[in-house]
Short mmCIF file of C-alpha atoms in Angstrom, two decimals:
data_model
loop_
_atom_site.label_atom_id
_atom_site.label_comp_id
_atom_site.label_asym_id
_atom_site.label_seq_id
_atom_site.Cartn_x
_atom_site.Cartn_y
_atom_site.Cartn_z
CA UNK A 1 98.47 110.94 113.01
CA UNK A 2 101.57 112.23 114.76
CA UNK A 3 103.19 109.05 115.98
CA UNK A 4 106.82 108.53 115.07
CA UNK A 5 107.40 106.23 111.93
CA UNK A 6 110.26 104.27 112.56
CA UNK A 7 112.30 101.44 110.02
CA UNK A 8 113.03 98.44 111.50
CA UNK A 9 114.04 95.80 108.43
CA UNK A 10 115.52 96.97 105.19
CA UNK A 11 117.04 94.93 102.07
CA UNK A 12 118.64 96.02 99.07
CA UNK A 13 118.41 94.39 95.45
CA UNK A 14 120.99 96.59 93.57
CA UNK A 15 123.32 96.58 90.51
CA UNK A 16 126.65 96.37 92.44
CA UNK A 17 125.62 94.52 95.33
CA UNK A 18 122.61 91.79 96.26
CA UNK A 19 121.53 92.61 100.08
CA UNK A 20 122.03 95.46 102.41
CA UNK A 21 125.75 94.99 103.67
CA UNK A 22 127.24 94.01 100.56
CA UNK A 23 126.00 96.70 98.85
CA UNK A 24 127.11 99.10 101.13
CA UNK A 25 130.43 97.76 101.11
CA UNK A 26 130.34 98.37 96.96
CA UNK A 27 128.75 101.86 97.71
CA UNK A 28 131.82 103.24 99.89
CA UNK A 29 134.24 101.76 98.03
CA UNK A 30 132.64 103.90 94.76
CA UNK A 31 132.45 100.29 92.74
CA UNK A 32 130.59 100.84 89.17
CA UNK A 33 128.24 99.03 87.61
CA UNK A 34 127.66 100.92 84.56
CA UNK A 35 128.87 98.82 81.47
CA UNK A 36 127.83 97.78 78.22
CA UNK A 37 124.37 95.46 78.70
CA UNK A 38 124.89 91.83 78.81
CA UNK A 39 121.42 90.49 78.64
CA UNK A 40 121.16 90.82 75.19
CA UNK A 41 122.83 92.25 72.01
CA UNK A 42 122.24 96.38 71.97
CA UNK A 43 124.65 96.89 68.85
CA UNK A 44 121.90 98.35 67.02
CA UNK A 45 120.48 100.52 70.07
CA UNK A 46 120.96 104.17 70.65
CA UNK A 47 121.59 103.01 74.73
CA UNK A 48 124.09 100.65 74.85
CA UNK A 49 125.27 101.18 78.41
CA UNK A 50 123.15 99.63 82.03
CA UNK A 51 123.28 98.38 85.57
CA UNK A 52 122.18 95.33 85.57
CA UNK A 53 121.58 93.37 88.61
CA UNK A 54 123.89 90.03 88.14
CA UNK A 55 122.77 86.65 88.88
CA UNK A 56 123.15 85.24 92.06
CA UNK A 57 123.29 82.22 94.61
CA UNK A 58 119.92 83.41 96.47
CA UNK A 59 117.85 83.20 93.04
CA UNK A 60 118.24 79.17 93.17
CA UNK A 61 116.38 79.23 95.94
CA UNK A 62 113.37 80.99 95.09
CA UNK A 63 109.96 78.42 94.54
CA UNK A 64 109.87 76.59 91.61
CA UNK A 65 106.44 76.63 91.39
CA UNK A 66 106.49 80.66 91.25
CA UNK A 67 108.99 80.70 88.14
CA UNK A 68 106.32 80.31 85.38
CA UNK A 69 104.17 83.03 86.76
CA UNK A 70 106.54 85.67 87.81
CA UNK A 71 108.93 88.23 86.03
CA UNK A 72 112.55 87.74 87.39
CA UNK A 73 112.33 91.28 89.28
CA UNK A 74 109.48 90.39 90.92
CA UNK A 75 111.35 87.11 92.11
CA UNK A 76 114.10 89.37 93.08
CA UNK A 77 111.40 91.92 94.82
CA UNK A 78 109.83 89.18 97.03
CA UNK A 79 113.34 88.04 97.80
CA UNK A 80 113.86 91.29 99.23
CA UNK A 81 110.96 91.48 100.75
CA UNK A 82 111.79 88.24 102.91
CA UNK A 83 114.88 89.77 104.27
CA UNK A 84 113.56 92.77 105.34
CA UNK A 85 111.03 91.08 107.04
CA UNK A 86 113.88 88.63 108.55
CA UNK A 87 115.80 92.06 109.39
CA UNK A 88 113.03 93.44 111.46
CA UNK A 89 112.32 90.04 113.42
CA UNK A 90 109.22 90.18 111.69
CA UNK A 91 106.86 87.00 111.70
CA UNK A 92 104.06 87.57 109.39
CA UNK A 93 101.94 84.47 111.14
CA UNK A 94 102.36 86.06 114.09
CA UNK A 95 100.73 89.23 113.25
CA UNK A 96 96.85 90.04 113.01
CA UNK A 97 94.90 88.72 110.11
CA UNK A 98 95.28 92.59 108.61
CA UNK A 99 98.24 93.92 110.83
CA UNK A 100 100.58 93.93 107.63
CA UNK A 101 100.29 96.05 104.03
CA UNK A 102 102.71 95.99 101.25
CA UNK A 103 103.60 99.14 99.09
CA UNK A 104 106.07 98.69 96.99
CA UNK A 105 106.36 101.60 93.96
CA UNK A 106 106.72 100.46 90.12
CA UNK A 107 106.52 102.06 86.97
CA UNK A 108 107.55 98.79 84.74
CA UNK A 109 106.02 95.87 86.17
CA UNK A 110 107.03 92.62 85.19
CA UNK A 111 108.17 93.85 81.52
CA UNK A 112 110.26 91.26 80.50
CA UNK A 113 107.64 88.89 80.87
CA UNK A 114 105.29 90.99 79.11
CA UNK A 115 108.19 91.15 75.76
CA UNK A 116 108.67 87.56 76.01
CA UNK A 117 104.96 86.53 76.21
CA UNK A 118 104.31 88.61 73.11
CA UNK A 119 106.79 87.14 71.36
CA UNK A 120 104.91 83.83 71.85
CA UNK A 121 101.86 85.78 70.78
CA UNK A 122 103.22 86.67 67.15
CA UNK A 123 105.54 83.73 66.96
CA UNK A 124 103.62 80.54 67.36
CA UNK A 125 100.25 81.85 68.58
CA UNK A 126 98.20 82.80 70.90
CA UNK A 127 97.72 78.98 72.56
CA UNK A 128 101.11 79.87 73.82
CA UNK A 129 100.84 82.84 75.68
CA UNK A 130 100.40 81.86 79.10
CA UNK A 131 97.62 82.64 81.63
CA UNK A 132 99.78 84.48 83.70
CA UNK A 133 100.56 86.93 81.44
CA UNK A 134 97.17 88.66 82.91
CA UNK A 135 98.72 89.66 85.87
CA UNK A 136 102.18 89.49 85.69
CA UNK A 137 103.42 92.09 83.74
CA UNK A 138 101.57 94.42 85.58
CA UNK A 139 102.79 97.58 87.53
CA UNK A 140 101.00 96.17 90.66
CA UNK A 141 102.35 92.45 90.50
CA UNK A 142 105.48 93.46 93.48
CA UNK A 143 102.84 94.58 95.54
CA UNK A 144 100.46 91.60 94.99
CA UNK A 145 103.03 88.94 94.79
CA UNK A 146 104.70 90.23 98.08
CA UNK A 147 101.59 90.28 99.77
CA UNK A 148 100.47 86.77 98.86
CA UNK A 149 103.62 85.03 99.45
CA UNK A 150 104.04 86.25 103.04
CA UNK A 151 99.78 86.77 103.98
CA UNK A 152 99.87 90.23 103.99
CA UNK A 153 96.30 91.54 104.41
CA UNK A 154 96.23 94.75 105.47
CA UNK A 155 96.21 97.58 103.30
CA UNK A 156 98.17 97.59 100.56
CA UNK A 157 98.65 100.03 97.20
CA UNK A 158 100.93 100.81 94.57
CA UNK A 159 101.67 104.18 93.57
CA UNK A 160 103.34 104.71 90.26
CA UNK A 161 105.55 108.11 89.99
CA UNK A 162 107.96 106.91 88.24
CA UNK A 163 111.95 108.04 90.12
CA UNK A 164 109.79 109.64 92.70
CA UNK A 165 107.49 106.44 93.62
CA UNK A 166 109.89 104.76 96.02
CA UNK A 167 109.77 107.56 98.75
CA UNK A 168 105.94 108.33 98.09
CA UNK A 169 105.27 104.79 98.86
CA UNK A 170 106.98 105.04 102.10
CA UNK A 171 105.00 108.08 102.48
CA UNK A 172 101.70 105.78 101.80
CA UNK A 173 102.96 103.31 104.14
CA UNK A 174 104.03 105.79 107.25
CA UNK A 175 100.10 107.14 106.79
CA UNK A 176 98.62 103.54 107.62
CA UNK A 177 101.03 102.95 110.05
CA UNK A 178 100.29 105.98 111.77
CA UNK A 179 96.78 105.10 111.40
CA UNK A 180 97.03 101.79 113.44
CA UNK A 181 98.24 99.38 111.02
CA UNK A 182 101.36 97.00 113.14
CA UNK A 183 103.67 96.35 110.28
CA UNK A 184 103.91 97.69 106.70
CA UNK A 185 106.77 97.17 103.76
CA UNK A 186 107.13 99.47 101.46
CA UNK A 187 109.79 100.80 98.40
CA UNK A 188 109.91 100.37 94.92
CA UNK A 189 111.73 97.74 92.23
CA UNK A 190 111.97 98.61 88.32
CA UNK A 191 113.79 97.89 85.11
CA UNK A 192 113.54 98.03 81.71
CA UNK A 193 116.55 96.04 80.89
CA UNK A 194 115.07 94.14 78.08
CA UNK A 195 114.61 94.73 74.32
CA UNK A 196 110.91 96.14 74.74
CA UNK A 197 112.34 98.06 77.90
CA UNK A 198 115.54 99.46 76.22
CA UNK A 199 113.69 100.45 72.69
CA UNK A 200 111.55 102.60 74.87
CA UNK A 201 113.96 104.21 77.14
CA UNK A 202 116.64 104.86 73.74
CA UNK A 203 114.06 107.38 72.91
CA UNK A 204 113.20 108.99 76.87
CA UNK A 205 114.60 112.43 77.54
CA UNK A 206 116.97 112.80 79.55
CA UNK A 207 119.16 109.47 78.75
CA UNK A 208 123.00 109.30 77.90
CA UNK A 209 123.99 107.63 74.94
CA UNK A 210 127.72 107.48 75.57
CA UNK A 211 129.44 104.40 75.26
CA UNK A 212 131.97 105.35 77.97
CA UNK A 213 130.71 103.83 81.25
CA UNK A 214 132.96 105.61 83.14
CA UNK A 215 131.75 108.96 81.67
CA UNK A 216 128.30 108.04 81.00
CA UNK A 217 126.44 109.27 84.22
CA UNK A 218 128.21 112.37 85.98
CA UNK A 219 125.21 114.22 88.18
CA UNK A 220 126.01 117.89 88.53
CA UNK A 221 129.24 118.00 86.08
CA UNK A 222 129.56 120.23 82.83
CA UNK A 223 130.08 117.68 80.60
CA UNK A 224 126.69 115.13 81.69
CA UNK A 225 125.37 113.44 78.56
CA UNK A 226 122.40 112.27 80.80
CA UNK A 227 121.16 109.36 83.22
CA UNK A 228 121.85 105.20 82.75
CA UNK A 229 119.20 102.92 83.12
CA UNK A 230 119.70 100.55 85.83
CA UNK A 231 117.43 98.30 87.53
CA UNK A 232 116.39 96.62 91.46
CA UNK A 233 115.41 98.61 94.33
CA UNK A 234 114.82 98.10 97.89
CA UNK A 235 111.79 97.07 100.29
CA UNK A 236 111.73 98.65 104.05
CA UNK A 237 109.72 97.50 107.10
CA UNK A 238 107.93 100.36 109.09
CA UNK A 239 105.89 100.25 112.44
CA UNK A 240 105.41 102.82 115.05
CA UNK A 241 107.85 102.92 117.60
CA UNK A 242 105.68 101.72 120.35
CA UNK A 243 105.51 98.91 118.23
CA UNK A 244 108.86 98.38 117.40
CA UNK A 245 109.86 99.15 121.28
CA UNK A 246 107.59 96.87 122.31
CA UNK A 247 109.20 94.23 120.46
CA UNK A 248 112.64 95.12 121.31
CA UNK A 249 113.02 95.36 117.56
CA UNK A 250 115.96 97.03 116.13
CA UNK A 251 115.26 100.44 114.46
CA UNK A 252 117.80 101.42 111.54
CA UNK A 253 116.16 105.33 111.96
CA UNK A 254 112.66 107.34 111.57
CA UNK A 255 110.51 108.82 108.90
CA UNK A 256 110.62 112.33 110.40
CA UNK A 257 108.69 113.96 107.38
CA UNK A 258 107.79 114.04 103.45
CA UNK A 259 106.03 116.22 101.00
CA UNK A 260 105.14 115.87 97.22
CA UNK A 261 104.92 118.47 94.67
CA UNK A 262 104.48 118.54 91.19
CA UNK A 263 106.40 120.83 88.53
CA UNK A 264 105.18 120.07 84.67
CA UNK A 265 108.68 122.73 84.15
CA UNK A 266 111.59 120.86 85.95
CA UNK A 267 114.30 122.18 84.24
CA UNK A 268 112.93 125.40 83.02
CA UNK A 269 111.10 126.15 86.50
CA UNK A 270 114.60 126.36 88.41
CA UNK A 271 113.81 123.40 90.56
CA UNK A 272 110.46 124.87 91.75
CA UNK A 273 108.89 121.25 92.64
CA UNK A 274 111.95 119.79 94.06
CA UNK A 275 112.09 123.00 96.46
CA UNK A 276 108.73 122.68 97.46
CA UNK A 277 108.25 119.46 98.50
CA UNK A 278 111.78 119.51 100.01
CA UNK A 279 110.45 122.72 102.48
CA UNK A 280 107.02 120.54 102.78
CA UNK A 281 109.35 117.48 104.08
CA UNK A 282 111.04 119.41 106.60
CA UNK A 283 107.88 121.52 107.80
CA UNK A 284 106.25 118.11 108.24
CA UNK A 285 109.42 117.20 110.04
CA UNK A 286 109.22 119.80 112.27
CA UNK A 287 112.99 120.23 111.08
CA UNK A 288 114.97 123.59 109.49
CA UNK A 289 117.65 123.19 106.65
CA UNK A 290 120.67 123.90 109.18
CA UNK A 291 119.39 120.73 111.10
CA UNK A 292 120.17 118.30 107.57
CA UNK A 293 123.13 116.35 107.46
CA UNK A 294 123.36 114.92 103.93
CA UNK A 295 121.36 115.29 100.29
CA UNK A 296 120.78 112.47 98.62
CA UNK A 297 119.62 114.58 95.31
CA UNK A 298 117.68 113.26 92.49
CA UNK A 299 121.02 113.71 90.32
CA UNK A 300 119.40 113.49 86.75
CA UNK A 301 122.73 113.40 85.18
CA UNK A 302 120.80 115.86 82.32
CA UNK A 303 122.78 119.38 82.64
CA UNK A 304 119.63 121.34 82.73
CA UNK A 305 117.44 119.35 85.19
CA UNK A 306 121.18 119.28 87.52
CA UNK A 307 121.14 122.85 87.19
CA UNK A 308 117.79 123.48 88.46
CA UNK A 309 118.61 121.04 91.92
CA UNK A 310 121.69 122.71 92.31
CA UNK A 311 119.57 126.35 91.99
CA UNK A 312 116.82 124.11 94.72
CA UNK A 313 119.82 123.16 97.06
CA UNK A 314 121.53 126.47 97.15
CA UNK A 315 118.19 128.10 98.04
CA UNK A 316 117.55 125.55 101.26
CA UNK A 317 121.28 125.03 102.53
CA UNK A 318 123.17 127.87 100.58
CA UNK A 319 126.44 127.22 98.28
CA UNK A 320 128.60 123.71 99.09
CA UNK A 321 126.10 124.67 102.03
CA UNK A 322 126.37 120.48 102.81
CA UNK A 323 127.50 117.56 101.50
CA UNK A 324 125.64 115.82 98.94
CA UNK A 325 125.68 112.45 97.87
CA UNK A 326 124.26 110.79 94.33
CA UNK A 327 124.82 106.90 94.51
CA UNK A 328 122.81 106.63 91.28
CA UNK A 329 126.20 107.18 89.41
CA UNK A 330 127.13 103.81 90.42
CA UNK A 331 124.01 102.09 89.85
CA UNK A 332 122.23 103.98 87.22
CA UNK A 333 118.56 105.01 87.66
CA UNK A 334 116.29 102.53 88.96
CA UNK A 335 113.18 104.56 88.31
CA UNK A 336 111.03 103.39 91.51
CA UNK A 337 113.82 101.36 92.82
CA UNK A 338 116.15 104.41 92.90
CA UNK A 339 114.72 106.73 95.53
CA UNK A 340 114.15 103.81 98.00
CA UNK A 341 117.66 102.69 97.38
CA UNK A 342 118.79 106.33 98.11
CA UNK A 343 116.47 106.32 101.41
CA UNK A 344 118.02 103.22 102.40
CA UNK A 345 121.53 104.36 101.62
CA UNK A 346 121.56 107.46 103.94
CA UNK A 347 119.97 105.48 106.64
CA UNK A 348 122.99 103.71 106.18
CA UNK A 349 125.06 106.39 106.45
CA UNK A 350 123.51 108.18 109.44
CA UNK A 351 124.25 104.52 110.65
CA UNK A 352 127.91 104.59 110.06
CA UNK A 353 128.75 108.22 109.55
CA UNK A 354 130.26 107.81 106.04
CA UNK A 355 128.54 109.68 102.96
CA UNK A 356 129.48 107.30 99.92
CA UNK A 357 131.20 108.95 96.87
CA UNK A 358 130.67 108.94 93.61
CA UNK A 359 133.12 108.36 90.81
CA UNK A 360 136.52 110.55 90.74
CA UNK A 361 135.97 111.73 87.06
CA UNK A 362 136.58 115.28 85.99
CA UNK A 363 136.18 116.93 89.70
CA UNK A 364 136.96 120.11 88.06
CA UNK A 365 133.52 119.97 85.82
CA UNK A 366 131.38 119.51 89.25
CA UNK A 367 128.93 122.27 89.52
CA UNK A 368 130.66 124.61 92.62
CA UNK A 369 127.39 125.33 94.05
CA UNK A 370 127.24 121.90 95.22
CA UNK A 371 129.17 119.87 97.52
CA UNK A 372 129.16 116.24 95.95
CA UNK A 373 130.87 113.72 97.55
CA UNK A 374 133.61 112.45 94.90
CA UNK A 375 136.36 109.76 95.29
CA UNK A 376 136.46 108.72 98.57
CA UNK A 377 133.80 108.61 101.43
CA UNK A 378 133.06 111.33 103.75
CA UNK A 379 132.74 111.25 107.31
CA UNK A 380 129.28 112.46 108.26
CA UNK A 381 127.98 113.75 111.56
CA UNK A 382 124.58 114.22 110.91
CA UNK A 383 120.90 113.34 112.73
CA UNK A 384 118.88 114.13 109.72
CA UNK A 385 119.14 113.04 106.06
CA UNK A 386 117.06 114.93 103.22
CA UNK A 387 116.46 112.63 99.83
CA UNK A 388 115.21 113.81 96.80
CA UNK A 389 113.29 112.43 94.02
CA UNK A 390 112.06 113.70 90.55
CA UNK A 391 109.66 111.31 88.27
CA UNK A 392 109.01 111.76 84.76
CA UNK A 393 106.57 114.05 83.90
CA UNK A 394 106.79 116.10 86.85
CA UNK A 395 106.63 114.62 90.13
CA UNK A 396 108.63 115.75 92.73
CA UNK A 397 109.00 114.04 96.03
CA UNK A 398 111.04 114.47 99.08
CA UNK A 399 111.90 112.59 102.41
CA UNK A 400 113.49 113.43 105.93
CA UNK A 401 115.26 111.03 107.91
CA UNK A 402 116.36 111.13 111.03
CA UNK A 403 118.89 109.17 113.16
CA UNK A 404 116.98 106.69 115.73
#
């Protein structure tokens, strides 16, 4: 159990950029995708305002035959899934009959299936509904659908934390790997960018309704009306490094350590859970604060849950004690989807030494205990990365990166 982790294939499905390079390009250059919601008409809805993932050239390629039984994120997660499997060199035939698993985190499923199937329920009967509906508006069908199309038949899970479900499923996937499973992917995909989705998240804690999309989603400033919804994710490949040496595969960095926590009190506990499982991650590490780089923080957007991270940060690095970074505010929360985008995005940045920024509105209102990066990039020295995740309903989750 103490072999090093290491990621060798990543892909990113995200709001302001399909696949890992373009997105990162729209990252550093602070590009926005929070406007009003497309997909349908939200006049009548409290949350007007998303990141939606736009349509693009790759989706015309995806099997026909897979388009009646699967949710369009799923398409989008198995998509994913293929490049970061073509990123890491690799072949899934190649591989033992169980060398490969698949955990990849949701909280939603395939939920615009499930509205539109229901639909057909009530509207013309149930004859209609079709027999995929069984499975495939289920939290597990990423997972299952993943693992099918590419033969993947080594252990495999789902683990459903909501925010914080992307970086405990690359926890769940680093503890088969370092019990002697080759290849795993892991990560998380989510949205509720539907009707049925939206009607549910209009009454969630925690979300803004302002219909300003430029002021909609400020993390750690004074005036935060509260978090977007947004939706994709992002799917890693892990192996050991033996492994991955003895492949000559490429290795974007390592999972050095993670810990989970829970805190029922977020707000009200003064970041308790956060803190915890942030010390657990860099205990398991073997790693001190002063050795961290760059934050990628949970960055709620809700002033009282920002105000507890900022107490959690101050505590570990001390005030502005480093640079923090909160690429949600660009791409809204992706519940599952957001915290594996975030672990991707400071792998990234370790890569290239640039922290990307988020949106230069009202600098003055940013919380002074904390460091964010706002405007334009920041040039990063750093061999360790710390990113944070909070779910709803308590989960707390944290992950150390390191550089190679």
């Amino acid at each position: 159990m103490t072999k090093d982790v290491v990621v060798t294939g990543a892909d990113v499905v995200a709001p302001n950029g399909i696949g890992l390079e373009t997105y990162w390009a729209a990252a550093l250059k602070g590009v926005s995708a929070v406007r009003p919601i497309s997909r349908f008409d939200a006049t009548g809805y409290p949350v007007r305002l998303a990141a939606e993932v736009p349509p693009s050239d790759a989706e015309a390629s995806f099997p026909r035959k897979l388009l009646p039984q699967t949710d369009r994120l799923t398409q989008l997660a198995m998509m994913c899934a293929d490049q970061a499997l073509s990123a890491a060199a690799v072949d899934p035939a190649a591989l033992p009959e169980f060398g490969a698993g698949v955990a990849v985190s949701s909280a939603s499923g395939g939920l615009e299936f499930g509205q539109r199937q229901l639909q057909q329920l009530w509207g013309t009967g149930w004859e209609s509904v079709s027999p995929y509906m069984s499975f495939a508006w289920y939290y597990a069908v990423n997972t299952g659908q993943i693992s099918i199309r590419n033969a993947l038949r080594g252990p495999s899970g789902v683990v459903v934390s909501e925010q914080a479900g992307g970086l405990d499923s690359v926890a769940f996937a680093r503890r088969r790997v370092r019990r002697g499973t080759p290849v795993m992917l892991a990560g998380g995909f989510d949205s509720v960018l539907c009707p049925y989705g939206v009607s549910t998240v209009s009454v969630a804690t925690g979300v803004s309704r302002h219909d300003d999309p430029e002021r909609a989603y400020l993390p750690f400033h004074a005036s935060s009306t509260g978090f977007v919804p947004g939706e994709g994710g992002a799917v890693v490949v892990l192996e050991s490094r033996e492994g991955a040496a003895g492949r000559g595969a490429p290795v974007l960095g390592t999972v050095a350590g993670h810990a989970a926590a829970f805190d029922p009190d977020p707000a009200g506990s003064g970041g308790d859970g956060l803190l915890r499982a942030a010390r657990g991650a860099l205990a398991d590490a073997g790693l001190t604060a002063a050795d961290v780089g760059v934050v990628f923080a949970d960055a709620a957007g809700d002033p009282g849950l920002d105000r507890a991270e900022a107490g959690a940060l101050t505590g570990l690095f001390g005030v502005r004690g480093v640079p923090v970074g909160a690429p949600k505010s660009l791409v809204g929360r992706l519940m599952s989807g957001g915290s594996a985008l975030d672990m991707v995005t400071a792998l990234l940045s370790m890569r290239d030494g640039l922290v990307p920024p988020v949106p230069d509105v009202a600098p003055q209102e940013v919380d002074p205990r904390v460091d964010l990066v706002v405007g334009e990039p920041r040039a990063l020295e750093a061999d360790a990365a710390l990113v944070l995740a909070r779910g709803h309903g308590g989960f707390a989750s944290a992950l150390v990166l390191t550089r190679g």
